[in-house]
Amino acid sequence: MSTRMLRRRVLAGAGALSLALTGGVVGLTGTAQAATKTTAVFENCDAPAPQPDGSGNQNFTVTLPDGAKAGDVVPITIDPGASPLIPGFSVTTVNTSKITLKVGTTTQVVTSPPETVSVVAGQPLDPKAFSGTVRIPDGTEGTAVHVALDLAVTDADLSGSVFTTTCTPAPRPSASLGSVAVEALPKDPITTKVTPNSGKAGTAVAVTGANFPAGPVTCSALLNDVPTGDTGTGTAGADGVANCSLAITGKADKIRIDGAVKPYKDFVFVEDQPGVKNPVDVEVLPGPLAIGPQSGNPAVDFGRVTINGKAQSVVGQFTAMSVQDFRGGSLGWDVTATRTPFLNETTGHSMAKAQLGIQPSCTVTNPDSPSTCSAGAPGALSDTPMKIASQAAGGDELTGGEFAVGGAGMIQLPPFMFADTYRSVVTFSIA
């Protein structure tokens, strides 16, 4: 059999997603909070070559507050204990843990700060504790929301190359790592909309809100957080939706339904000036929703592997794509990715059993962006579109901005195939 080296390349089509898979076991850590619980979780860990895969228990100690309201963002601390993986070599890496949790019926990610780790051959990795936040889902009033482990991913940065270890609990999700008692009371009342949100003295304003107890409500105008004296009345229905109206008689910069929590809704007071009026109009046109570069990114070289009769894995990093949302509205977007099979079109050879995995990432590149973005869950790319990143719709709020979409990737190779050069084209689309 030929001893030529097997080489694979992946070409990014309509933009490239950066995939970096890293070695190490994700650790959960916790600081002293209201309630702390330690749970042994059995995990199956997929480590990048040449580190062998492994399975075993990892003791997660999780600290959560005793209680909260539905919709609250609460602190969580996680302490993992020793990893079930036993390193085969010694090395110093910078590790970042990404813990996917099932919080009730929702999936949320808690990410650790980077940690410099000295890996010692034969000794299990024991990451430091770290803290973050989770959101108590809506509609959970009067229940206990349980938090369970859904996936544990560690990105290990070794001199600029990132290697990922993914540990999956069995069963998935795990048993409860802790719980939060959710108050039976409604969520905090908020002011949701002011119509119109500007005007001069005499302007009639309609105000709406959410999460109010049924019954009469009052609303008021404020200037520098001090009530101006302009007030109105209204009612809240059994669904918690409140409607109120008031007339603006003097300068104000905020309007609220009384009892709402901050932030209140902005109001622009227009003062009538004496003299000759000379209106100045400006039309702001929507810009594009685009992903780039439109010409595509250069091919990404995943290196070389020599056939040895065993399944092997290689990792690589794609050049991040830019996403621009200049539409000037409240719409969201999704970035999805598909790929073609690994082929050599000249020789006709293919690797039908090869898999290309992705661990997406999404960051805000323009600090003035009104929106944030969320990365999709790790998984295998195929000819079925897979969500890589998204921006949520804003309702009545402005959305948009500039973002970088990328991540980490691993090619999993079968034990035997033709020695050749193979290519798969990954195409990213936005809608």
Short mmCIF file of C-alpha atoms in Angstrom, two decimals:
data_model
loop_
_atom_site.label_atom_id
_atom_site.label_comp_id
_atom_site.label_asym_id
_atom_site.label_seq_id
_atom_site.Cartn_x
_atom_site.Cartn_y
_atom_site.Cartn_z
CA MET A 1 0.00 0.00 0.00
CA SER A 2 1.20 3.50 -0.78
CA THR A 3 2.93 5.33 2.05
CA ARG A 4 1.91 8.72 0.76
CA MET A 5 0.49 11.08 3.34
CA LEU A 6 -3.25 11.72 3.47
CA ARG A 7 -4.13 15.35 3.30
CA ARG A 8 -7.45 17.08 3.67
CA ARG A 9 -8.52 20.62 3.06
CA VAL A 10 -11.74 22.42 3.74
CA LEU A 11 -12.73 25.42 1.69
CA ALA A 12 -15.12 27.98 3.17
CA GLY A 13 -17.79 28.94 0.70
CA ALA A 14 -19.96 32.00 1.43
CA GLY A 15 -17.78 32.93 4.39
CA ALA A 16 -15.70 30.73 6.67
CA LEU A 17 -16.48 29.45 10.10
CA SER A 18 -13.53 29.13 12.44
CA LEU A 19 -13.58 25.79 14.21
CA ALA A 20 -11.11 25.01 16.97
CA LEU A 21 -11.33 21.85 19.06
CA THR A 22 -9.27 21.61 22.19
CA GLY A 23 -8.08 19.04 24.69
CA GLY A 24 -8.87 18.80 28.36
CA VAL A 25 -11.92 18.20 30.48
CA VAL A 26 -14.39 20.89 31.28
CA GLY A 27 -14.56 21.75 34.95
CA LEU A 28 -17.39 23.31 36.87
CA THR A 29 -16.58 25.32 39.94
CA GLY A 30 -18.52 27.08 42.61
CA THR A 31 -18.10 29.72 45.28
CA ALA A 32 -20.07 29.89 48.48
CA GLN A 33 -23.71 30.68 47.74
CA ALA A 34 -27.03 29.83 49.35
CA ALA A 35 -27.11 26.14 48.44
CA THR A 36 -24.24 23.83 47.37
CA LYS A 37 -24.53 20.29 46.04
CA THR A 38 -21.96 17.74 44.81
CA THR A 39 -23.03 15.24 42.15
CA ALA A 40 -21.04 12.44 40.50
CA VAL A 41 -21.64 12.61 36.74
CA PHE A 42 -20.55 9.76 34.44
CA GLU A 43 -19.11 11.18 31.20
CA ASN A 44 -17.85 9.88 27.87
CA CYS A 45 -15.05 12.17 26.74
CA ASP A 46 -13.88 12.63 23.14
CA ALA A 47 -10.32 14.00 23.20
CA PRO A 48 -8.24 15.21 20.24
CA ALA A 49 -5.47 12.92 19.01
CA PRO A 50 -3.01 11.82 20.25
CA GLN A 51 -4.76 12.04 23.63
CA PRO A 52 -6.90 8.88 24.08
CA ASP A 53 -10.61 9.14 24.77
CA GLY A 54 -11.88 8.18 28.21
CA SER A 55 -14.91 7.68 30.42
CA GLY A 56 -15.64 7.92 34.10
CA ASN A 57 -17.17 9.95 36.92
CA GLN A 58 -16.51 13.63 37.50
CA ASN A 59 -17.72 15.21 40.73
CA PHE A 60 -19.45 18.51 39.97
CA THR A 61 -20.06 20.83 42.92
CA VAL A 62 -22.60 23.50 41.99
CA THR A 63 -23.76 26.44 44.06
CA LEU A 64 -27.02 28.23 43.34
CA PRO A 65 -29.23 30.69 45.24
CA ASP A 66 -32.08 29.18 47.23
CA GLY A 67 -34.77 31.16 45.41
CA ALA A 68 -35.49 33.58 42.59
CA LYS A 69 -38.25 34.97 40.41
CA ALA A 70 -39.04 33.70 36.92
CA GLY A 71 -36.96 35.69 34.46
CA ASP A 72 -34.22 36.50 37.01
CA VAL A 73 -30.54 36.15 36.06
CA VAL A 74 -28.90 34.40 39.03
CA PRO A 75 -25.27 33.54 39.89
CA ILE A 76 -23.92 30.02 39.60
CA THR A 77 -20.55 28.64 40.63
CA ILE A 78 -19.22 25.27 39.52
CA ASP A 79 -16.38 23.11 40.83
CA PRO A 80 -15.61 20.01 38.74
CA GLY A 81 -13.27 17.79 40.67
CA ALA A 82 -10.80 15.58 38.85
CA SER A 83 -11.31 14.83 35.17
CA PRO A 84 -12.02 11.26 34.00
CA LEU A 85 -9.28 11.66 31.35
CA ILE A 86 -5.68 10.70 32.15
CA PRO A 87 -3.20 12.75 30.08
CA GLY A 88 -0.55 10.81 28.21
CA PHE A 89 1.94 13.68 28.03
CA SER A 90 3.00 16.81 29.91
CA VAL A 91 2.34 20.23 28.44
CA THR A 92 1.31 23.76 29.46
CA THR A 93 -1.92 25.09 27.87
CA VAL A 94 -4.41 27.90 28.36
CA ASN A 95 -7.83 26.29 28.91
CA THR A 96 -11.34 27.70 28.58
CA SER A 97 -14.29 25.65 29.81
CA LYS A 98 -17.72 25.92 28.16
CA ILE A 99 -20.42 24.22 30.21
CA THR A 100 -23.80 23.67 28.58
CA LEU A 101 -26.51 23.35 31.22
CA LYS A 102 -30.16 22.38 31.09
CA VAL A 103 -31.87 25.00 33.23
CA GLY A 104 -35.39 23.70 33.41
CA THR A 105 -36.33 23.21 29.76
CA THR A 106 -33.83 25.78 28.44
CA THR A 107 -30.22 25.24 27.34
CA GLN A 108 -27.68 27.79 28.60
CA VAL A 109 -23.87 28.04 28.47
CA VAL A 110 -21.53 29.14 31.28
CA THR A 111 -17.97 29.95 30.14
CA SER A 112 -14.91 30.10 32.36
CA PRO A 113 -12.13 32.67 32.10
CA PRO A 114 -8.92 31.37 30.47
CA GLU A 115 -6.78 29.35 32.90
CA THR A 116 -3.10 28.46 32.44
CA VAL A 117 -2.81 24.74 33.17
CA SER A 118 0.29 22.59 33.62
CA VAL A 119 -0.79 19.16 32.41
CA VAL A 120 1.22 16.31 33.96
CA ALA A 121 1.29 12.91 32.29
CA GLY A 122 -0.62 10.32 34.33
CA GLN A 123 -2.37 12.89 36.53
CA PRO A 124 -6.02 13.87 35.87
CA LEU A 125 -6.71 17.51 35.15
CA ASP A 126 -8.42 19.39 38.00
CA PRO A 127 -9.64 22.78 36.69
CA LYS A 128 -10.20 25.74 38.95
CA ALA A 129 -13.67 26.79 40.02
CA PHE A 130 -15.37 29.54 38.04
CA SER A 131 -18.57 31.55 38.27
CA GLY A 132 -21.20 32.79 35.85
CA THR A 133 -24.93 33.35 35.56
CA VAL A 134 -28.02 31.48 34.36
CA ARG A 135 -31.50 32.77 33.65
CA ILE A 136 -34.54 31.31 35.39
CA PRO A 137 -36.98 30.48 32.55
CA ASP A 138 -40.27 32.29 32.16
CA GLY A 139 -43.41 30.42 33.17
CA THR A 140 -41.77 28.56 36.08
CA GLU A 141 -43.52 30.43 38.90
CA GLY A 142 -44.17 28.24 41.94
CA THR A 143 -41.88 25.40 40.78
CA ALA A 144 -38.34 24.19 41.46
CA VAL A 145 -36.08 24.67 38.42
CA HIS A 146 -33.42 21.96 38.20
CA VAL A 147 -29.99 22.52 36.65
CA ALA A 148 -28.31 19.55 34.91
CA LEU A 149 -25.16 19.02 32.83
CA ASP A 150 -25.84 18.72 29.08
CA LEU A 151 -22.30 19.02 27.64
CA ALA A 152 -18.81 19.91 28.86
CA VAL A 153 -16.31 21.34 26.38
CA THR A 154 -12.72 22.44 27.05
CA ASP A 155 -10.74 24.53 24.57
CA ALA A 156 -6.99 24.16 25.17
CA ASP A 157 -4.81 26.79 23.49
CA LEU A 158 -1.33 25.47 22.76
CA SER A 159 0.86 28.14 21.15
CA GLY A 160 -2.05 29.49 19.11
CA SER A 161 -3.54 26.14 18.11
CA VAL A 162 -6.78 25.21 19.86
CA PHE A 163 -7.66 21.62 20.77
CA THR A 164 -11.08 20.67 22.09
CA THR A 165 -12.21 17.90 24.40
CA THR A 166 -15.96 17.22 24.53
CA CYS A 167 -17.45 15.28 27.43
CA THR A 168 -21.03 14.05 27.17
CA PRO A 169 -22.86 12.92 30.31
CA ALA A 170 -24.59 9.53 30.30
CA PRO A 171 -27.52 9.87 30.61
CA ARG A 172 -27.80 13.22 28.84
CA PRO A 173 -28.68 15.52 30.48
CA SER A 174 -27.28 14.39 33.81
CA ALA A 175 -29.07 14.08 37.11
CA SER A 176 -29.84 17.36 38.84
CA LEU A 177 -26.74 19.31 39.92
CA GLY A 178 -28.86 21.72 41.94
CA SER A 179 -32.17 23.56 41.91
CA VAL A 180 -33.71 26.98 42.47
CA ALA A 181 -37.13 27.49 44.07
CA VAL A 182 -39.06 29.95 41.90
CA GLU A 183 -41.39 32.38 43.64
CA ALA A 184 -45.07 31.95 42.92
CA LEU A 185 -45.35 35.73 42.46
CA PRO A 186 -45.26 37.15 38.94
CA LYS A 187 -42.09 38.46 37.36
CA ASP A 188 -41.05 42.05 38.00
CA PRO A 189 -43.40 44.51 36.26
CA ILE A 190 -41.84 46.42 33.36
CA THR A 191 -42.84 49.30 31.10
CA THR A 192 -42.73 47.96 27.54
CA LYS A 193 -43.76 50.74 25.16
CA VAL A 194 -44.57 54.45 24.95
CA THR A 195 -46.60 55.78 22.00
CA PRO A 196 -45.65 58.34 20.84
CA ASN A 197 -42.20 58.50 22.41
CA SER A 198 -41.79 62.23 21.69
CA GLY A 199 -43.87 65.38 21.58
CA LYS A 200 -44.43 68.86 22.96
CA ALA A 201 -46.68 70.07 25.75
CA GLY A 202 -50.20 68.72 25.31
CA THR A 203 -49.11 65.41 23.77
CA ALA A 204 -51.30 62.44 24.77
CA VAL A 205 -49.21 59.33 25.43
CA ALA A 206 -50.30 55.67 25.63
CA VAL A 207 -48.11 53.49 27.86
CA THR A 208 -48.07 49.67 28.00
CA GLY A 209 -46.46 47.25 30.44
CA ALA A 210 -46.13 43.57 31.36
CA ASN A 211 -46.24 41.43 34.53
CA PHE A 212 -48.57 43.72 36.49
CA PRO A 213 -51.18 42.32 38.91
CA ALA A 214 -54.71 42.64 37.56
CA GLY A 215 -56.44 45.87 38.53
CA PRO A 216 -55.99 49.64 38.23
CA VAL A 217 -52.56 51.14 37.44
CA THR A 218 -51.11 54.65 37.30
CA CYS A 219 -48.41 56.03 35.03
CA SER A 220 -46.17 59.09 35.32
CA ALA A 221 -43.60 61.23 33.50
CA LEU A 222 -40.12 61.82 34.92
CA LEU A 223 -37.24 64.24 34.42
CA ASN A 224 -33.86 63.07 35.69
CA ASP A 225 -35.71 60.25 37.53
CA VAL A 226 -37.88 62.74 39.42
CA PRO A 227 -41.67 62.75 38.76
CA THR A 228 -42.81 65.88 36.90
CA GLY A 229 -46.38 65.74 38.17
CA ASP A 230 -47.89 64.53 34.89
CA THR A 231 -49.79 61.33 35.72
CA GLY A 232 -52.47 59.11 34.23
CA THR A 233 -54.55 56.04 34.99
CA GLY A 234 -55.28 52.69 33.38
CA THR A 235 -55.83 49.00 34.07
CA ALA A 236 -53.95 45.68 33.95
CA GLY A 237 -55.66 42.52 32.75
CA ALA A 238 -55.46 38.98 34.10
CA ASP A 239 -52.59 38.33 31.64
CA GLY A 240 -50.48 41.01 33.33
CA VAL A 241 -50.64 43.42 30.37
CA ALA A 242 -51.16 47.00 31.57
CA ASN A 243 -52.42 49.97 29.56
CA CYS A 244 -52.29 53.53 30.81
CA SER A 245 -52.56 57.02 29.30
CA LEU A 246 -51.39 60.47 30.34
CA ALA A 247 -50.94 63.96 28.90
CA ILE A 248 -47.53 65.64 28.87
CA THR A 249 -47.69 69.25 30.06
CA GLY A 250 -44.00 69.93 30.74
CA LYS A 251 -40.45 68.75 30.05
CA ALA A 252 -39.86 65.01 30.63
CA ASP A 253 -37.26 62.45 29.58
CA LYS A 254 -38.79 59.15 30.86
CA ILE A 255 -42.24 57.63 31.22
CA ARG A 256 -43.19 54.62 33.33
CA ILE A 257 -46.12 52.67 34.64
CA ASP A 258 -45.75 53.13 38.37
CA GLY A 259 -44.36 50.06 40.11
CA ALA A 260 -42.26 49.04 37.09
CA VAL A 261 -38.57 48.31 37.49
CA LYS A 262 -35.89 50.18 35.52
CA PRO A 263 -35.13 50.87 32.76
CA TYR A 264 -38.07 53.11 32.06
CA LYS A 265 -38.96 54.13 28.50
CA ASP A 266 -37.36 57.22 26.95
CA PHE A 267 -39.45 60.24 25.97
CA VAL A 268 -38.13 63.19 23.93
CA PHE A 269 -39.80 66.45 24.90
CA VAL A 270 -39.97 68.96 22.04
CA GLU A 271 -39.95 72.56 23.25
CA ASP A 272 -41.81 75.10 21.11
CA GLN A 273 -39.41 77.89 20.11
CA PRO A 274 -40.59 81.37 19.04
CA GLY A 275 -39.64 82.66 15.58
CA VAL A 276 -39.68 81.44 12.00
CA LYS A 277 -39.83 77.68 11.62
CA ASN A 278 -37.35 76.02 9.26
CA PRO A 279 -37.83 72.23 9.44
CA VAL A 280 -34.83 69.99 8.72
CA ASP A 281 -35.62 66.49 7.48
CA VAL A 282 -33.28 63.54 7.07
CA GLU A 283 -34.22 60.14 5.64
CA VAL A 284 -32.30 57.17 7.03
CA LEU A 285 -32.33 54.25 4.61
CA PRO A 286 -31.86 50.61 5.68
CA GLY A 287 -28.54 49.00 4.91
CA PRO A 288 -27.85 45.35 4.09
CA LEU A 289 -27.84 42.13 6.06
CA ALA A 290 -24.64 40.56 4.78
CA ILE A 291 -22.07 37.86 5.49
CA GLY A 292 -18.59 38.00 4.03
CA PRO A 293 -16.19 38.08 2.46
CA GLN A 294 -18.38 37.52 -0.57
CA SER A 295 -15.46 35.98 -2.47
CA GLY A 296 -15.07 33.34 0.25
CA ASN A 297 -12.16 32.68 2.55
CA PRO A 298 -9.00 30.83 1.49
CA ALA A 299 -8.74 27.07 1.88
CA VAL A 300 -7.94 25.88 5.38
CA ASP A 301 -5.21 23.24 5.65
CA PHE A 302 -5.95 20.61 8.28
CA GLY A 303 -2.47 19.17 7.91
CA ARG A 304 -1.34 15.64 7.08
CA VAL A 305 -2.09 12.22 8.53
CA THR A 306 -0.46 8.88 7.78
CA ILE A 307 -2.78 5.88 7.45
CA ASN A 308 -2.19 3.51 10.41
CA GLY A 309 -5.31 1.32 10.46
CA LYS A 310 -6.96 3.32 13.26
CA ALA A 311 -9.52 6.09 13.26
CA GLN A 312 -7.77 9.45 13.63
CA SER A 313 -8.79 13.04 14.29
CA VAL A 314 -7.26 16.32 13.17
CA VAL A 315 -8.15 19.87 14.15
CA GLY A 316 -8.05 23.16 12.29
CA GLN A 317 -9.04 26.80 12.51
CA PHE A 318 -11.11 28.65 9.94
CA THR A 319 -10.83 32.37 9.28
CA ALA A 320 -13.78 34.07 10.97
CA MET A 321 -16.50 35.59 8.82
CA SER A 322 -17.96 39.06 9.29
CA VAL A 323 -21.71 39.56 9.72
CA GLN A 324 -23.18 43.03 9.20
CA ASP A 325 -26.77 43.89 10.08
CA PHE A 326 -27.40 47.46 8.97
CA ARG A 327 -31.16 47.09 8.40
CA GLY A 328 -32.12 49.55 11.12
CA GLY A 329 -35.03 47.55 12.51
CA SER A 330 -35.85 44.97 15.14
CA LEU A 331 -35.35 41.80 13.07
CA GLY A 332 -33.10 38.89 13.99
CA TRP A 333 -30.95 36.62 11.83
CA ASP A 334 -29.57 33.08 11.70
CA VAL A 335 -26.30 31.87 10.19
CA THR A 336 -26.42 28.26 8.99
CA ALA A 337 -23.77 26.01 7.45
CA THR A 338 -23.73 23.01 5.14
CA ARG A 339 -20.87 21.02 3.61
CA THR A 340 -20.17 18.80 0.64
CA PRO A 341 -18.60 15.29 0.95
CA PHE A 342 -14.81 14.93 1.13
CA LEU A 343 -13.80 14.31 -2.49
CA ASN A 344 -10.92 14.44 -4.93
CA GLU A 345 -12.65 15.39 -8.16
CA THR A 346 -9.64 14.45 -10.29
CA THR A 347 -9.10 10.91 -9.00
CA GLY A 348 -12.73 10.24 -8.03
CA HIS A 349 -11.74 9.13 -4.54
CA SER A 350 -14.02 10.03 -1.62
CA MET A 351 -14.16 9.70 2.17
CA ALA A 352 -17.84 8.99 2.77
CA LYS A 353 -17.29 8.10 6.44
CA ALA A 354 -15.24 11.16 7.34
CA GLN A 355 -16.98 13.60 9.71
CA LEU A 356 -16.42 17.33 10.12
CA GLY A 357 -17.42 18.65 13.53
CA ILE A 358 -17.95 22.26 14.47
CA GLN A 359 -17.93 24.20 17.71
CA PRO A 360 -19.35 27.61 16.79
CA SER A 361 -18.52 31.02 18.23
CA CYS A 362 -19.94 34.51 17.74
CA THR A 363 -18.56 37.81 19.04
CA VAL A 364 -19.53 41.48 18.72
CA THR A 365 -16.86 43.40 16.77
CA ASN A 366 -18.45 46.87 16.87
CA PRO A 367 -18.96 48.08 20.46
CA ASP A 368 -21.78 50.39 19.29
CA SER A 369 -23.83 47.39 18.11
CA PRO A 370 -27.30 47.45 19.71
CA SER A 371 -27.50 43.63 19.69
CA THR A 372 -25.53 40.67 20.94
CA CYS A 373 -25.29 37.31 19.19
CA SER A 374 -25.41 33.69 20.31
CA ALA A 375 -23.34 30.75 19.06
CA GLY A 376 -25.04 27.50 18.07
CA ALA A 377 -24.49 24.14 19.74
CA PRO A 378 -21.51 21.97 18.71
CA GLY A 379 -22.30 19.25 16.17
CA ALA A 380 -21.44 17.58 12.87
CA LEU A 381 -21.80 19.44 9.59
CA SER A 382 -23.74 17.76 6.78
CA ASP A 383 -25.88 18.67 3.78
CA THR A 384 -28.66 19.68 6.22
CA PRO A 385 -28.34 23.33 7.34
CA MET A 386 -26.98 23.59 10.89
CA LYS A 387 -27.44 26.77 12.97
CA ILE A 388 -24.04 28.31 13.67
CA ALA A 389 -24.99 31.67 15.20
CA SER A 390 -28.02 33.91 15.64
CA GLN A 391 -29.25 37.33 16.71
CA ALA A 392 -32.63 37.41 18.43
CA ALA A 393 -35.40 39.69 17.20
CA GLY A 394 -35.79 42.79 19.35
CA GLY A 395 -39.56 43.24 19.55
CA ASP A 396 -39.90 47.01 20.03
CA GLU A 397 -36.14 47.49 20.50
CA LEU A 398 -33.49 48.24 17.85
CA THR A 399 -31.31 45.35 16.69
CA GLY A 400 -28.28 45.09 14.42
CA GLY A 401 -24.52 45.55 14.53
CA GLU A 402 -21.28 43.95 13.40
CA PHE A 403 -20.15 40.49 14.44
CA ALA A 404 -17.51 37.82 13.82
CA VAL A 405 -18.75 34.26 13.37
CA GLY A 406 -16.27 31.43 13.74
CA GLY A 407 -15.42 28.48 15.91
CA ALA A 408 -13.41 25.30 16.08
CA GLY A 409 -13.41 22.23 13.85
CA MET A 410 -12.28 18.62 13.88
CA ILE A 411 -12.14 16.11 11.04
CA GLN A 412 -12.68 12.51 12.17
CA LEU A 413 -11.12 10.08 9.67
CA PRO A 414 -11.93 6.40 9.09
CA PRO A 415 -9.22 3.73 9.65
CA PHE A 416 -8.74 3.06 5.92
CA MET A 417 -9.19 5.12 2.73
CA PHE A 418 -7.30 5.94 -0.46
CA ALA A 419 -4.17 7.99 0.18
CA ASP A 420 -5.03 11.20 -1.63
CA THR A 421 -5.86 14.90 -1.19
CA TYR A 422 -9.50 15.54 -0.26
CA ARG A 423 -11.64 18.65 -0.09
CA SER A 424 -15.01 19.53 1.43
CA VAL A 425 -16.65 22.89 0.79
CA VAL A 426 -18.37 24.48 3.78
CA THR A 427 -21.00 27.09 2.86
CA PHE A 428 -22.37 29.61 5.33
CA SER A 429 -25.66 31.41 4.72
CA ILE A 430 -27.52 34.15 6.56
CA ALA A 431 -31.24 34.84 6.68
#
